[in-house]
């Protein structure tokens, strides 16, 4: 049985995943950030023929939140086909912008787990 989660956040990540631009990997990812004000800001992965130019869904959502003036971030949900976990670069960006965030990692049939940024990136480098 799934533990209690902010279902709206996961749903927003699922919806954002439908917009993913992933013609190279075909691995679509959706993410959604929950702000302290209760707003939800979503993102998807955006790939590039020059592979390193690809942007992960988590960083699209996190940077969109900052661009919208939201700096107090409570949680992030990430949805993939298989419940894949955030990459190392995204963990570092989470540690910068939302070190207190809960992280909900979900697959496409609703299985998920809850973790935290601190658990995903212990002893993080900081400014
Ligand atoms: N990807 C994400 O969007 N988030 C992650 O945390 C891991 C990887 C994307 C990048 C690329 O478009 C695809 O998944 C395959 O690596």
PDB file of C-alpha atoms and ligand atoms in Angstrom, residues 21-22 25 27-29 44-47 54-58 78 85-87 90, ligand 1:
ATOM      1  CA  UNK A  21      10.974  15.807 -25.704  1.00  0.00           C
ATOM      2  CA  UNK A  22      13.020  12.618 -25.720  1.00  0.00           C
ATOM      3  CA  UNK A  25      16.489   8.023 -25.461  1.00  0.00           C
ATOM      4  CA  UNK A  27      12.931   7.797 -21.819  1.00  0.00           C
ATOM      5  CA  UNK A  28      10.340  10.360 -20.837  1.00  0.00           C
ATOM      6  CA  UNK A  29      10.453  12.043 -17.461  1.00  0.00           C
ATOM      7  CA  UNK A  44       9.820  17.511 -18.463  1.00  0.00           C
ATOM      8  CA  UNK A  45      13.094  16.361 -19.931  1.00  0.00           C
ATOM      9  CA  UNK A  46      14.197  18.154 -23.090  1.00  0.00           C
ATOM     10  CA  UNK A  47      16.823  16.331 -25.139  1.00  0.00           C
ATOM     11  CA  UNK A  54      19.853  17.665 -22.647  1.00  0.00           C
ATOM     12  CA  UNK A  55      18.049  19.025 -19.587  1.00  0.00           C
ATOM     13  CA  UNK A  56      16.452  16.701 -17.050  1.00  0.00           C
ATOM     14  CA  UNK A  57      12.829  17.135 -16.010  1.00  0.00           C
ATOM     15  CA  UNK A  58      13.772  17.880 -12.401  1.00  0.00           C
ATOM     16  CA  UNK A  78       9.461  12.560 -10.465  1.00  0.00           C
ATOM     17  CA  UNK A  85      15.807   7.826  -9.448  1.00  0.00           C
ATOM     18  CA  UNK A  86      17.122  11.352 -10.078  1.00  0.00           C
ATOM     19  CA  UNK A  87      20.573  11.663 -11.626  1.00  0.00           C
ATOM     20  CA  UNK A  90      19.713  16.827 -10.416  1.00  0.00           C
TER      21      UNK A  90
HETATM   22  N1  LIG B   1      16.574  12.226 -17.159  1.00  0.00           N
HETATM   23  C1  LIG B   1      15.790  13.070 -16.399  1.00  0.00           C
HETATM   24  O1  LIG B   1      14.976  13.823 -16.931  1.00  0.00           O
HETATM   25  N2  LIG B   1      15.974  13.054 -15.060  1.00  0.00           N
HETATM   26  C2  LIG B   1      16.880  12.272 -14.396  1.00  0.00           C
HETATM   27  O2  LIG B   1      17.059  12.417 -13.194  1.00  0.00           O
HETATM   28  C3  LIG B   1      17.587  11.235 -15.136  1.00  0.00           C
HETATM   29  C4  LIG B   1      17.560  11.338 -16.609  1.00  0.00           C
HETATM   30  C5  LIG B   1      16.402  12.232 -18.610  1.00  0.00           C
HETATM   31  C6  LIG B   1      17.571  12.776 -19.358  1.00  0.00           C
HETATM   32  C7  LIG B   1      17.395  12.107 -20.700  1.00  0.00           C
HETATM   33  O3  LIG B   1      16.495  12.889 -21.471  1.00  0.00           O
HETATM   34  C8  LIG B   1      16.733  10.788 -20.375  1.00  0.00           C
HETATM   35  O4  LIG B   1      16.195  10.922 -19.064  1.00  0.00           O
HETATM   36  C9  LIG B   1      17.663   9.600 -20.436  1.00  0.00           C
HETATM   37  O5  LIG B   1      18.780   9.788 -19.687  1.00  0.00           O
END
